């Protein structure tokens, strides 16, 4: 079984919008209260408070607070689930030796969603309306029908309004098999280069909208803090950023759908994007490309279509010759691969895509210490760029 989320734009009345905003504020306060309880229990008693213990204390908390009874019980339980997941991720990072990132208290405006954990118990569709317990019957834009079995309903507040995210359990829809395998090299000059030689242009969504975003940011910075004009300017800026995100995701969906339709096995690089964005001159372009979003969407579509996506080590995929396997070192600025051993001439990214495809077949490219590769540095300065270029 697979899961698919359907998003619907809500059309609440002013009173319903105020009730949903009050629900978010109640959830935020409960989250902070539960986090403080865990923090104090450990600091004062060296004791850990678990989800079950906090969940069992909800009935008593409802008697003490006039706001908690106005929120559905499953929504309150989901708040405690989120906090429990935050601590589970914190302990996982501690054990892995990563930066821990202790769960933080949520300030005003930093809690923008609440979830009914069981569709039909607190949230359900009734014709062209979404009925939410403790809130009422809300109009929504029904642009597509639900598929499969609805499981959860999440209400999200965004800069451009309120949305309902219905997660459904659906049966996979396998696509016809083509028997084809493709290697995909993700880049900045071109968004993606396939082992077939095709290049997908990089739309550069953020760069295109950068002037409009700068204007909106200046308008916000000139407004007086706390004023109604600043609130409106902040909302306009948030809408502009949302539009960039939507266009980027739409592009990723279209490219992923095309690849899944044409190929059975798709091989991509397992990129360390978090480390790559530390390269300051390229950080904005790397973030604008949205490689992580694309690979996530591609994997989800492939799973639903009974296709496979494989991630391989990107080391030396641009340096090794796809024809003879010799290693020809070159800086990131060198965009053309010229092999002095076999005479292969092709674009650097096409060469990398061919090597990535070979990784799927099991022909490993070897490590930096492999004796089977002769190394030739075509960069007269002897400099080999690190980070993005070492692939």
mmCIF file of C-alpha atoms in Angstrom:
data_model
loop_
_atom_site.group_PDB
_atom_site.id
_atom_site.type_symbol
_atom_site.label_atom_id
_atom_site.label_comp_id
_atom_site.label_asym_id
_atom_site.label_seq_id
_atom_site.Cartn_x
_atom_site.Cartn_y
_atom_site.Cartn_z
ATOM 1 C CA UNK A 1 0.000 0.000 0.000
ATOM 2 C CA UNK A 2 1.046 3.573 -0.661
ATOM 3 C CA UNK A 3 -0.035 6.898 0.801
ATOM 4 C CA UNK A 4 -1.152 9.924 -1.167
ATOM 5 C CA UNK A 5 -2.110 13.328 0.206
ATOM 6 C CA UNK A 6 -4.900 15.391 -1.378
ATOM 7 C CA UNK A 7 -4.847 19.152 -0.736
ATOM 8 C CA UNK A 8 -8.024 21.266 -0.758
ATOM 9 C CA UNK A 9 -8.358 25.020 -0.333
ATOM 10 C CA UNK A 10 -10.817 25.879 2.477
ATOM 11 C CA UNK A 11 -13.296 28.772 2.396
ATOM 12 C CA UNK A 12 -14.061 29.371 6.088
ATOM 13 C CA UNK A 13 -16.249 32.137 7.432
ATOM 14 C CA UNK A 14 -14.714 34.757 9.704
ATOM 15 C CA UNK A 15 -15.992 33.003 12.811
ATOM 16 C CA UNK A 16 -14.679 29.638 11.617
ATOM 17 C CA UNK A 17 -11.325 31.205 10.790
ATOM 18 C CA UNK A 18 -11.173 32.701 14.285
ATOM 19 C CA UNK A 19 -12.011 29.303 15.805
ATOM 20 C CA UNK A 20 -9.258 27.569 13.804
ATOM 21 C CA UNK A 21 -6.783 30.271 14.827
ATOM 22 C CA UNK A 22 -7.800 29.735 18.458
ATOM 23 C CA UNK A 23 -7.279 25.984 17.996
ATOM 24 C CA UNK A 24 -3.739 26.602 16.734
ATOM 25 C CA UNK A 25 -2.994 28.829 19.708
ATOM 26 C CA UNK A 26 -4.333 26.196 22.122
ATOM 27 C CA UNK A 27 -2.190 23.527 20.461
ATOM 28 C CA UNK A 28 0.855 25.785 20.668
ATOM 29 C CA UNK A 29 0.341 26.389 24.380
ATOM 30 C CA UNK A 30 -0.155 22.669 25.014
ATOM 31 C CA UNK A 31 3.027 21.879 23.099
ATOM 32 C CA UNK A 32 5.038 24.378 25.157
ATOM 33 C CA UNK A 33 3.478 23.129 28.380
ATOM 34 C CA UNK A 34 4.328 19.504 27.573
ATOM 35 C CA UNK A 35 7.867 20.471 26.536
ATOM 36 C CA UNK A 36 8.351 22.407 29.781
ATOM 37 C CA UNK A 37 7.078 19.419 31.754
ATOM 38 C CA UNK A 38 9.633 17.120 30.157
ATOM 39 C CA UNK A 39 12.421 19.640 30.577
ATOM 40 C CA UNK A 40 11.669 20.288 34.268
ATOM 41 C CA UNK A 41 11.271 16.579 35.065
ATOM 42 C CA UNK A 42 14.717 15.818 33.712
ATOM 43 C CA UNK A 43 16.484 18.847 35.233
ATOM 44 C CA UNK A 44 14.909 18.536 38.685
ATOM 45 C CA UNK A 45 14.289 14.796 39.055
ATOM 46 C CA UNK A 46 16.510 13.236 36.351
ATOM 47 C CA UNK A 47 13.338 11.535 35.104
ATOM 48 C CA UNK A 48 12.028 11.121 31.568
ATOM 49 C CA UNK A 49 8.378 11.814 30.827
ATOM 50 C CA UNK A 50 6.905 9.633 28.066
ATOM 51 C CA UNK A 51 4.028 10.194 25.666
ATOM 52 C CA UNK A 52 1.686 7.808 27.494
ATOM 53 C CA UNK A 53 2.152 9.673 30.768
ATOM 54 C CA UNK A 54 1.425 13.056 29.222
ATOM 55 C CA UNK A 55 -1.520 11.680 27.265
ATOM 56 C CA UNK A 56 -3.030 10.231 30.462
ATOM 57 C CA UNK A 57 -2.845 13.685 32.079
ATOM 58 C CA UNK A 58 -4.981 15.339 29.366
ATOM 59 C CA UNK A 59 -8.379 14.745 31.096
ATOM 60 C CA UNK A 60 -7.159 16.550 34.220
ATOM 61 C CA UNK A 61 -5.638 19.346 32.128
ATOM 62 C CA UNK A 62 -9.000 19.838 30.396
ATOM 63 C CA UNK A 63 -10.646 20.488 33.753
ATOM 64 C CA UNK A 64 -8.060 23.120 34.630
ATOM 65 C CA UNK A 65 -8.055 24.937 31.272
ATOM 66 C CA UNK A 66 -11.090 26.596 29.632
ATOM 67 C CA UNK A 67 -9.509 26.271 26.174
ATOM 68 C CA UNK A 68 -8.543 22.583 25.941
ATOM 69 C CA UNK A 69 -12.172 21.305 25.984
ATOM 70 C CA UNK A 70 -12.829 23.393 22.838
ATOM 71 C CA UNK A 71 -10.396 21.237 20.864
ATOM 72 C CA UNK A 72 -11.036 17.666 19.714
ATOM 73 C CA UNK A 73 -9.235 15.047 21.810
ATOM 74 C CA UNK A 74 -7.392 13.540 18.808
ATOM 75 C CA UNK A 75 -5.985 16.952 17.937
ATOM 76 C CA UNK A 76 -4.606 17.326 21.458
ATOM 77 C CA UNK A 77 -3.107 13.834 21.343
ATOM 78 C CA UNK A 78 -1.437 14.664 18.040
ATOM 79 C CA UNK A 79 0.278 17.660 19.678
ATOM 80 C CA UNK A 80 1.856 15.291 22.212
ATOM 81 C CA UNK A 81 2.765 12.890 19.392
ATOM 82 C CA UNK A 82 4.637 15.688 17.606
ATOM 83 C CA UNK A 83 6.584 16.497 20.733
ATOM 84 C CA UNK A 84 7.386 12.806 21.259
ATOM 85 C CA UNK A 85 8.665 12.565 17.674
ATOM 86 C CA UNK A 86 10.788 15.689 18.231
ATOM 87 C CA UNK A 87 12.460 14.072 21.248
ATOM 88 C CA UNK A 88 12.919 10.775 19.390
ATOM 89 C CA UNK A 89 14.714 12.648 16.610
ATOM 90 C CA UNK A 90 16.779 14.531 19.220
ATOM 91 C CA UNK A 91 17.988 11.298 20.857
ATOM 92 C CA UNK A 92 18.684 9.746 17.453
ATOM 93 C CA UNK A 93 20.918 12.675 16.516
ATOM 94 C CA UNK A 94 22.722 12.481 19.867
ATOM 95 C CA UNK A 95 23.488 8.782 19.371
ATOM 96 C CA UNK A 96 24.657 9.412 15.815
ATOM 97 C CA UNK A 97 27.027 12.153 16.966
ATOM 98 C CA UNK A 98 25.239 14.845 14.979
ATOM 99 C CA UNK A 99 24.221 18.310 16.138
ATOM 100 C CA UNK A 100 21.481 17.432 18.688
ATOM 101 C CA UNK A 101 18.995 20.270 18.174
ATOM 102 C CA UNK A 102 17.005 20.119 21.423
ATOM 103 C CA UNK A 103 13.242 20.677 20.865
ATOM 104 C CA UNK A 104 12.372 24.359 21.198
ATOM 105 C CA UNK A 105 9.400 26.218 22.566
ATOM 106 C CA UNK A 106 7.044 27.530 19.905
ATOM 107 C CA UNK A 107 6.575 31.288 19.835
ATOM 108 C CA UNK A 108 3.455 33.088 18.661
ATOM 109 C CA UNK A 109 2.835 32.363 14.996
ATOM 110 C CA UNK A 110 5.151 29.347 14.939
ATOM 111 C CA UNK A 111 2.473 26.671 15.112
ATOM 112 C CA UNK A 112 0.471 26.487 11.891
ATOM 113 C CA UNK A 113 -1.244 23.088 11.693
ATOM 114 C CA UNK A 114 -3.346 20.621 13.652
ATOM 115 C CA UNK A 115 -4.283 17.052 12.790
ATOM 116 C CA UNK A 116 -7.287 14.797 13.244
ATOM 117 C CA UNK A 117 -5.553 11.437 13.527
ATOM 118 C CA UNK A 118 -8.545 9.377 12.333
ATOM 119 C CA UNK A 119 -10.591 10.470 9.330
ATOM 120 C CA UNK A 120 -14.265 10.118 10.206
ATOM 121 C CA UNK A 121 -13.636 10.762 13.883
ATOM 122 C CA UNK A 122 -13.616 14.547 14.081
ATOM 123 C CA UNK A 123 -13.145 15.264 10.376
ATOM 124 C CA UNK A 124 -15.087 14.066 7.330
ATOM 125 C CA UNK A 125 -16.464 15.266 4.003
ATOM 126 C CA UNK A 126 -20.158 15.929 3.623
ATOM 127 C CA UNK A 127 -20.843 16.812 0.001
ATOM 128 C CA UNK A 128 -18.990 20.036 -0.797
ATOM 129 C CA UNK A 129 -18.189 20.726 2.827
ATOM 130 C CA UNK A 130 -15.584 19.547 5.298
ATOM 131 C CA UNK A 131 -17.057 18.928 8.748
ATOM 132 C CA UNK A 132 -14.560 19.501 11.571
ATOM 133 C CA UNK A 133 -15.437 18.701 15.148
ATOM 134 C CA UNK A 134 -15.545 21.766 17.463
ATOM 135 C CA UNK A 135 -15.238 24.053 14.398
ATOM 136 C CA UNK A 136 -18.165 23.408 12.063
ATOM 137 C CA UNK A 137 -18.962 22.722 8.415
ATOM 138 C CA UNK A 138 -16.511 24.514 6.099
ATOM 139 C CA UNK A 139 -16.783 25.123 2.362
ATOM 140 C CA UNK A 140 -13.847 23.958 0.269
ATOM 141 C CA UNK A 141 -12.730 23.844 -3.359
ATOM 142 C CA UNK A 142 -13.346 20.263 -4.488
ATOM 143 C CA UNK A 143 -11.112 20.213 -7.542
ATOM 144 C CA UNK A 144 -10.492 16.447 -7.455
ATOM 145 C CA UNK A 145 -12.099 13.443 -5.737
ATOM 146 C CA UNK A 146 -10.454 11.455 -2.973
ATOM 147 C CA UNK A 147 -8.838 8.144 -3.856
ATOM 148 C CA UNK A 148 -8.404 5.130 -1.638
ATOM 149 C CA UNK A 149 -9.126 5.045 2.079
ATOM 150 C CA UNK A 150 -8.786 8.374 3.970
ATOM 151 C CA UNK A 151 -6.651 8.058 7.090
ATOM 152 C CA UNK A 152 -5.857 11.495 8.540
ATOM 153 C CA UNK A 153 -6.868 15.121 8.063
ATOM 154 C CA UNK A 154 -4.455 17.989 8.698
ATOM 155 C CA UNK A 155 -5.536 21.632 8.652
ATOM 156 C CA UNK A 156 -2.711 24.008 7.700
ATOM 157 C CA UNK A 157 -2.621 27.785 7.828
ATOM 158 C CA UNK A 158 -0.532 29.390 5.097
ATOM 159 C CA UNK A 159 0.009 32.932 3.950
ATOM 160 C CA UNK A 160 -2.578 32.468 1.187
ATOM 161 C CA UNK A 161 -5.275 30.855 3.319
ATOM 162 C CA UNK A 162 -6.329 27.618 5.021
ATOM 163 C CA UNK A 163 -5.852 24.182 3.478
ATOM 164 C CA UNK A 164 -6.967 20.649 4.303
ATOM 165 C CA UNK A 165 -4.461 17.839 3.674
ATOM 166 C CA UNK A 166 -6.229 14.472 3.498
ATOM 167 C CA UNK A 167 -3.828 11.512 3.579
ATOM 168 C CA UNK A 168 -5.272 8.406 1.921
ATOM 169 C CA UNK A 169 -4.112 4.831 1.669
ATOM 170 C CA UNK A 170 -4.178 3.937 -2.026
ATOM 171 C CA UNK A 171 -3.294 0.956 -4.150
ATOM 172 C CA UNK A 172 -0.165 1.422 -6.281
ATOM 173 C CA UNK A 173 -0.807 2.030 -9.982
ATOM 174 C CA UNK A 174 1.985 0.226 -11.876
ATOM 175 C CA UNK A 175 2.987 1.735 -15.206
ATOM 176 C CA UNK A 176 3.893 -0.381 -18.254
ATOM 177 C CA UNK A 177 7.417 -1.768 -18.129
ATOM 178 C CA UNK A 178 9.912 -0.382 -20.632
ATOM 179 C CA UNK A 179 13.019 -2.329 -19.617
ATOM 180 C CA UNK A 180 15.090 0.862 -19.780
ATOM 181 C CA UNK A 181 17.664 2.131 -17.266
ATOM 182 C CA UNK A 182 18.841 5.731 -17.028
ATOM 183 C CA UNK A 183 21.462 7.597 -15.068
ATOM 184 C CA UNK A 184 20.617 11.122 -13.916
ATOM 185 C CA UNK A 185 23.272 13.713 -13.137
ATOM 186 C CA UNK A 186 21.849 16.683 -11.225
ATOM 187 C CA UNK A 187 23.528 20.013 -11.771
ATOM 188 C CA UNK A 188 23.268 23.785 -11.869
ATOM 189 C CA UNK A 189 24.115 24.594 -15.496
ATOM 190 C CA UNK A 190 21.382 22.104 -16.450
ATOM 191 C CA UNK A 191 18.920 20.859 -13.875
ATOM 192 C CA UNK A 192 19.535 17.268 -14.958
ATOM 193 C CA UNK A 193 21.503 15.467 -17.638
ATOM 194 C CA UNK A 194 20.442 11.941 -18.602
ATOM 195 C CA UNK A 195 22.719 9.137 -19.712
ATOM 196 C CA UNK A 196 20.846 9.270 -23.035
ATOM 197 C CA UNK A 197 22.424 12.689 -23.631
ATOM 198 C CA UNK A 198 19.258 14.703 -22.946
ATOM 199 C CA UNK A 199 19.608 17.850 -20.877
ATOM 200 C CA UNK A 200 16.767 19.311 -18.804
ATOM 201 C CA UNK A 201 17.083 23.084 -18.517
ATOM 202 C CA UNK A 202 17.365 24.609 -15.061
ATOM 203 C CA UNK A 203 14.369 26.976 -14.649
ATOM 204 C CA UNK A 204 16.041 28.854 -11.733
ATOM 205 C CA UNK A 205 12.752 29.669 -10.015
ATOM 206 C CA UNK A 206 14.231 31.739 -7.192
ATOM 207 C CA UNK A 207 16.578 33.675 -9.460
ATOM 208 C CA UNK A 208 13.647 34.550 -11.715
ATOM 209 C CA UNK A 209 11.560 35.828 -8.813
ATOM 210 C CA UNK A 210 14.451 37.436 -6.941
ATOM 211 C CA UNK A 211 13.713 41.005 -8.023
ATOM 212 C CA UNK A 212 10.070 40.689 -6.965
ATOM 213 C CA UNK A 213 11.133 39.159 -3.634
ATOM 214 C CA UNK A 214 13.619 41.957 -2.994
ATOM 215 C CA UNK A 215 10.931 44.568 -3.607
ATOM 216 C CA UNK A 216 8.577 42.831 -1.177
ATOM 217 C CA UNK A 217 11.363 42.557 1.396
ATOM 218 C CA UNK A 218 12.177 46.266 1.145
ATOM 219 C CA UNK A 219 8.507 47.122 1.553
ATOM 220 C CA UNK A 220 8.419 45.027 4.735
ATOM 221 C CA UNK A 221 11.591 46.552 6.172
ATOM 222 C CA UNK A 222 10.211 50.097 5.763
ATOM 223 C CA UNK A 223 7.038 49.387 7.730
ATOM 224 C CA UNK A 224 6.837 50.200 11.402
ATOM 225 C CA UNK A 225 7.027 47.149 13.658
ATOM 226 C CA UNK A 226 3.653 46.167 15.064
ATOM 227 C CA UNK A 227 1.707 48.156 12.504
ATOM 228 C CA UNK A 228 -1.084 46.860 10.302
ATOM 229 C CA UNK A 229 0.911 47.853 7.217
ATOM 230 C CA UNK A 230 3.812 45.654 8.332
ATOM 231 C CA UNK A 231 1.456 42.725 8.828
ATOM 232 C CA UNK A 232 0.152 43.135 5.269
ATOM 233 C CA UNK A 233 3.665 43.521 3.860
ATOM 234 C CA UNK A 234 4.807 40.382 5.672
ATOM 235 C CA UNK A 235 1.864 38.466 4.225
ATOM 236 C CA UNK A 236 2.671 39.648 0.685
ATOM 237 C CA UNK A 237 6.292 38.559 1.104
ATOM 238 C CA UNK A 238 5.220 35.148 2.381
ATOM 239 C CA UNK A 239 2.870 34.707 -0.587
ATOM 240 C CA UNK A 240 5.704 35.523 -2.983
ATOM 241 C CA UNK A 241 7.902 32.851 -1.396
ATOM 242 C CA UNK A 242 5.031 30.359 -1.494
ATOM 243 C CA UNK A 243 4.668 30.932 -5.225
ATOM 244 C CA UNK A 244 8.346 30.144 -5.770
ATOM 245 C CA UNK A 245 7.972 26.926 -3.795
ATOM 246 C CA UNK A 246 4.853 25.896 -5.717
ATOM 247 C CA UNK A 247 6.450 26.452 -9.116
ATOM 248 C CA UNK A 248 9.549 24.501 -8.055
ATOM 249 C CA UNK A 249 7.482 21.551 -6.844
ATOM 250 C CA UNK A 250 5.346 21.617 -9.988
ATOM 251 C CA UNK A 251 8.481 21.440 -12.123
ATOM 252 C CA UNK A 252 9.861 18.548 -10.065
ATOM 253 C CA UNK A 253 6.578 16.645 -10.376
ATOM 254 C CA UNK A 254 6.549 17.011 -14.167
ATOM 255 C CA UNK A 255 10.171 15.926 -14.627
ATOM 256 C CA UNK A 256 9.747 12.999 -12.226
ATOM 257 C CA UNK A 257 6.582 11.842 -13.982
ATOM 258 C CA UNK A 258 8.333 11.900 -17.348
ATOM 259 C CA UNK A 259 11.278 9.829 -16.055
ATOM 260 C CA UNK A 260 9.072 7.278 -14.292
ATOM 261 C CA UNK A 261 6.979 6.843 -17.435
ATOM 262 C CA UNK A 262 9.985 6.253 -19.706
ATOM 263 C CA UNK A 263 12.352 4.235 -17.500
ATOM 264 C CA UNK A 264 12.071 1.245 -15.159
ATOM 265 C CA UNK A 265 15.332 1.842 -13.255
ATOM 266 C CA UNK A 266 16.440 5.379 -12.432
ATOM 267 C CA UNK A 267 19.870 5.916 -10.903
ATOM 268 C CA UNK A 268 20.656 9.215 -9.176
ATOM 269 C CA UNK A 269 23.488 10.539 -7.062
ATOM 270 C CA UNK A 270 23.291 10.351 -3.286
ATOM 271 C CA UNK A 271 24.253 14.002 -2.860
ATOM 272 C CA UNK A 272 25.252 15.549 0.454
ATOM 273 C CA UNK A 273 23.252 18.707 -0.178
ATOM 274 C CA UNK A 274 23.680 20.010 3.358
ATOM 275 C CA UNK A 275 27.444 19.910 2.919
ATOM 276 C CA UNK A 276 27.343 21.297 -0.606
ATOM 277 C CA UNK A 277 25.484 24.469 0.386
ATOM 278 C CA UNK A 278 28.472 25.372 2.569
ATOM 279 C CA UNK A 279 30.166 26.338 -0.701
ATOM 280 C CA UNK A 280 29.131 29.980 -0.419
ATOM 281 C CA UNK A 281 29.451 31.036 -4.107
ATOM 282 C CA UNK A 282 27.104 28.200 -5.167
ATOM 283 C CA UNK A 283 24.837 27.927 -2.118
ATOM 284 C CA UNK A 284 21.962 29.964 -3.547
ATOM 285 C CA UNK A 285 22.014 28.162 -6.889
ATOM 286 C CA UNK A 286 22.128 24.752 -5.203
ATOM 287 C CA UNK A 287 19.181 25.602 -2.970
ATOM 288 C CA UNK A 288 17.280 27.064 -5.924
ATOM 289 C CA UNK A 289 17.674 23.842 -7.929
ATOM 290 C CA UNK A 290 15.725 21.838 -5.329
ATOM 291 C CA UNK A 291 17.576 18.545 -5.824
ATOM 292 C CA UNK A 292 16.385 17.100 -2.527
ATOM 293 C CA UNK A 293 12.746 17.848 -3.310
ATOM 294 C CA UNK A 294 13.124 16.323 -6.758
ATOM 295 C CA UNK A 295 14.675 13.069 -5.527
ATOM 296 C CA UNK A 296 11.973 12.713 -2.861
ATOM 297 C CA UNK A 297 9.168 13.223 -5.395
ATOM 298 C CA UNK A 298 10.889 10.911 -7.895
ATOM 299 C CA UNK A 299 11.190 8.132 -5.289
ATOM 300 C CA UNK A 300 7.533 8.442 -4.312
ATOM 301 C CA UNK A 301 6.310 8.333 -7.906
ATOM 302 C CA UNK A 302 8.567 5.399 -8.729
ATOM 303 C CA UNK A 303 7.303 3.422 -5.740
ATOM 304 C CA UNK A 304 3.701 4.044 -6.752
ATOM 305 C CA UNK A 305 4.428 3.027 -10.361
ATOM 306 C CA UNK A 306 6.360 -0.156 -9.403
ATOM 307 C CA UNK A 307 9.609 1.350 -10.693
ATOM 308 C CA UNK A 308 12.921 1.654 -8.819
ATOM 309 C CA UNK A 309 15.128 4.593 -7.874
ATOM 310 C CA UNK A 310 18.650 3.855 -6.724
ATOM 311 C CA UNK A 311 21.073 6.271 -5.097
ATOM 312 C CA UNK A 312 24.781 5.773 -5.767
ATOM 313 C CA UNK A 313 27.979 7.325 -4.493
ATOM 314 C CA UNK A 314 28.694 10.468 -6.553
ATOM 315 C CA UNK A 315 32.464 10.355 -6.002
ATOM 316 C CA UNK A 316 34.475 10.746 -9.237
ATOM 317 C CA UNK A 317 31.482 10.310 -11.553
ATOM 318 C CA UNK A 318 32.575 13.498 -13.365
ATOM 319 C CA UNK A 319 36.282 12.680 -13.242
ATOM 320 C CA UNK A 320 36.307 9.090 -14.558
ATOM 321 C CA UNK A 321 35.966 8.522 -18.273
ATOM 322 C CA UNK A 322 32.726 6.707 -19.076
ATOM 323 C CA UNK A 323 34.353 5.056 -22.117
ATOM 324 C CA UNK A 324 37.624 3.626 -20.781
ATOM 325 C CA UNK A 325 37.388 4.187 -17.022
ATOM 326 C CA UNK A 326 40.538 6.292 -16.731
ATOM 327 C CA UNK A 327 40.454 9.121 -14.230
ATOM 328 C CA UNK A 328 40.922 12.569 -15.745
ATOM 329 C CA UNK A 329 40.824 15.211 -13.013
ATOM 330 C CA UNK A 330 39.338 18.586 -13.855
ATOM 331 C CA UNK A 331 38.045 21.617 -11.994
ATOM 332 C CA UNK A 332 34.380 22.492 -11.833
ATOM 333 C CA UNK A 333 34.882 25.235 -14.432
ATOM 334 C CA UNK A 334 35.914 22.654 -17.041
ATOM 335 C CA UNK A 335 32.559 21.705 -18.607
ATOM 336 C CA UNK A 336 33.849 19.399 -21.359
ATOM 337 C CA UNK A 337 35.312 15.925 -20.827
ATOM 338 C CA UNK A 338 38.255 15.127 -23.113
ATOM 339 C CA UNK A 339 39.933 11.795 -22.404
ATOM 340 C CA UNK A 340 43.604 11.703 -23.489
ATOM 341 C CA UNK A 341 43.623 7.885 -23.261
ATOM 342 C CA UNK A 342 40.702 6.820 -25.464
ATOM 343 C CA UNK A 343 39.848 10.122 -27.133
ATOM 344 C CA UNK A 344 36.294 10.311 -25.760
ATOM 345 C CA UNK A 345 34.763 13.775 -26.198
ATOM 346 C CA UNK A 346 31.474 14.653 -24.483
ATOM 347 C CA UNK A 347 29.915 17.071 -22.031
ATOM 348 C CA UNK A 348 31.059 16.700 -18.456
ATOM 349 C CA UNK A 349 27.520 16.111 -17.141
ATOM 350 C CA UNK A 350 26.748 13.540 -19.854
ATOM 351 C CA UNK A 351 29.926 11.696 -18.888
ATOM 352 C CA UNK A 352 28.823 11.748 -15.238
ATOM 353 C CA UNK A 353 25.346 10.452 -16.113
ATOM 354 C CA UNK A 354 26.863 7.518 -18.013
ATOM 355 C CA UNK A 355 29.053 6.666 -15.030
ATOM 356 C CA UNK A 356 26.055 6.894 -12.709
ATOM 357 C CA UNK A 357 24.176 4.459 -14.943
ATOM 358 C CA UNK A 358 27.125 2.045 -14.789
ATOM 359 C CA UNK A 359 26.950 2.121 -11.011
ATOM 360 C CA UNK A 360 23.465 0.622 -11.304
ATOM 361 C CA UNK A 361 24.886 -2.251 -13.346
ATOM 362 C CA UNK A 362 27.504 -2.977 -10.709
ATOM 363 C CA UNK A 363 30.576 -1.654 -12.560
ATOM 364 C CA UNK A 364 32.050 0.271 -9.647
ATOM 365 C CA UNK A 365 34.105 3.339 -10.411
ATOM 366 C CA UNK A 366 36.646 2.703 -7.703
ATOM 367 C CA UNK A 367 37.923 4.897 -4.902
ATOM 368 C CA UNK A 368 40.633 7.515 -4.854
ATOM 369 C CA UNK A 369 43.229 4.884 -3.977
ATOM 370 C CA UNK A 370 42.320 2.358 -6.689
ATOM 371 C CA UNK A 371 45.401 1.162 -8.553
ATOM 372 C CA UNK A 372 43.359 0.380 -11.670
ATOM 373 C CA UNK A 373 42.931 4.076 -12.476
ATOM 374 C CA UNK A 374 45.632 6.341 -13.842
ATOM 375 C CA UNK A 375 45.155 9.955 -12.850
ATOM 376 C CA UNK A 376 45.667 12.840 -15.254
ATOM 377 C CA UNK A 377 45.098 16.405 -14.109
ATOM 378 C CA UNK A 378 44.018 18.609 -16.993
ATOM 379 C CA UNK A 379 43.940 21.696 -14.806
ATOM 380 C CA UNK A 380 47.239 23.528 -15.338
ATOM 381 C CA UNK A 381 47.030 25.139 -11.907
ATOM 382 C CA UNK A 382 46.900 21.761 -10.221
ATOM 383 C CA UNK A 383 43.774 22.803 -8.319
ATOM 384 C CA UNK A 384 40.876 20.420 -7.925
ATOM 385 C CA UNK A 385 37.801 22.167 -6.522
ATOM 386 C CA UNK A 386 36.265 20.436 -3.523
ATOM 387 C CA UNK A 387 32.638 19.991 -2.565
ATOM 388 C CA UNK A 388 30.545 20.232 -5.714
ATOM 389 C CA UNK A 389 33.352 19.480 -8.128
ATOM 390 C CA UNK A 390 34.496 16.241 -6.501
ATOM 391 C CA UNK A 391 32.042 13.894 -8.161
#
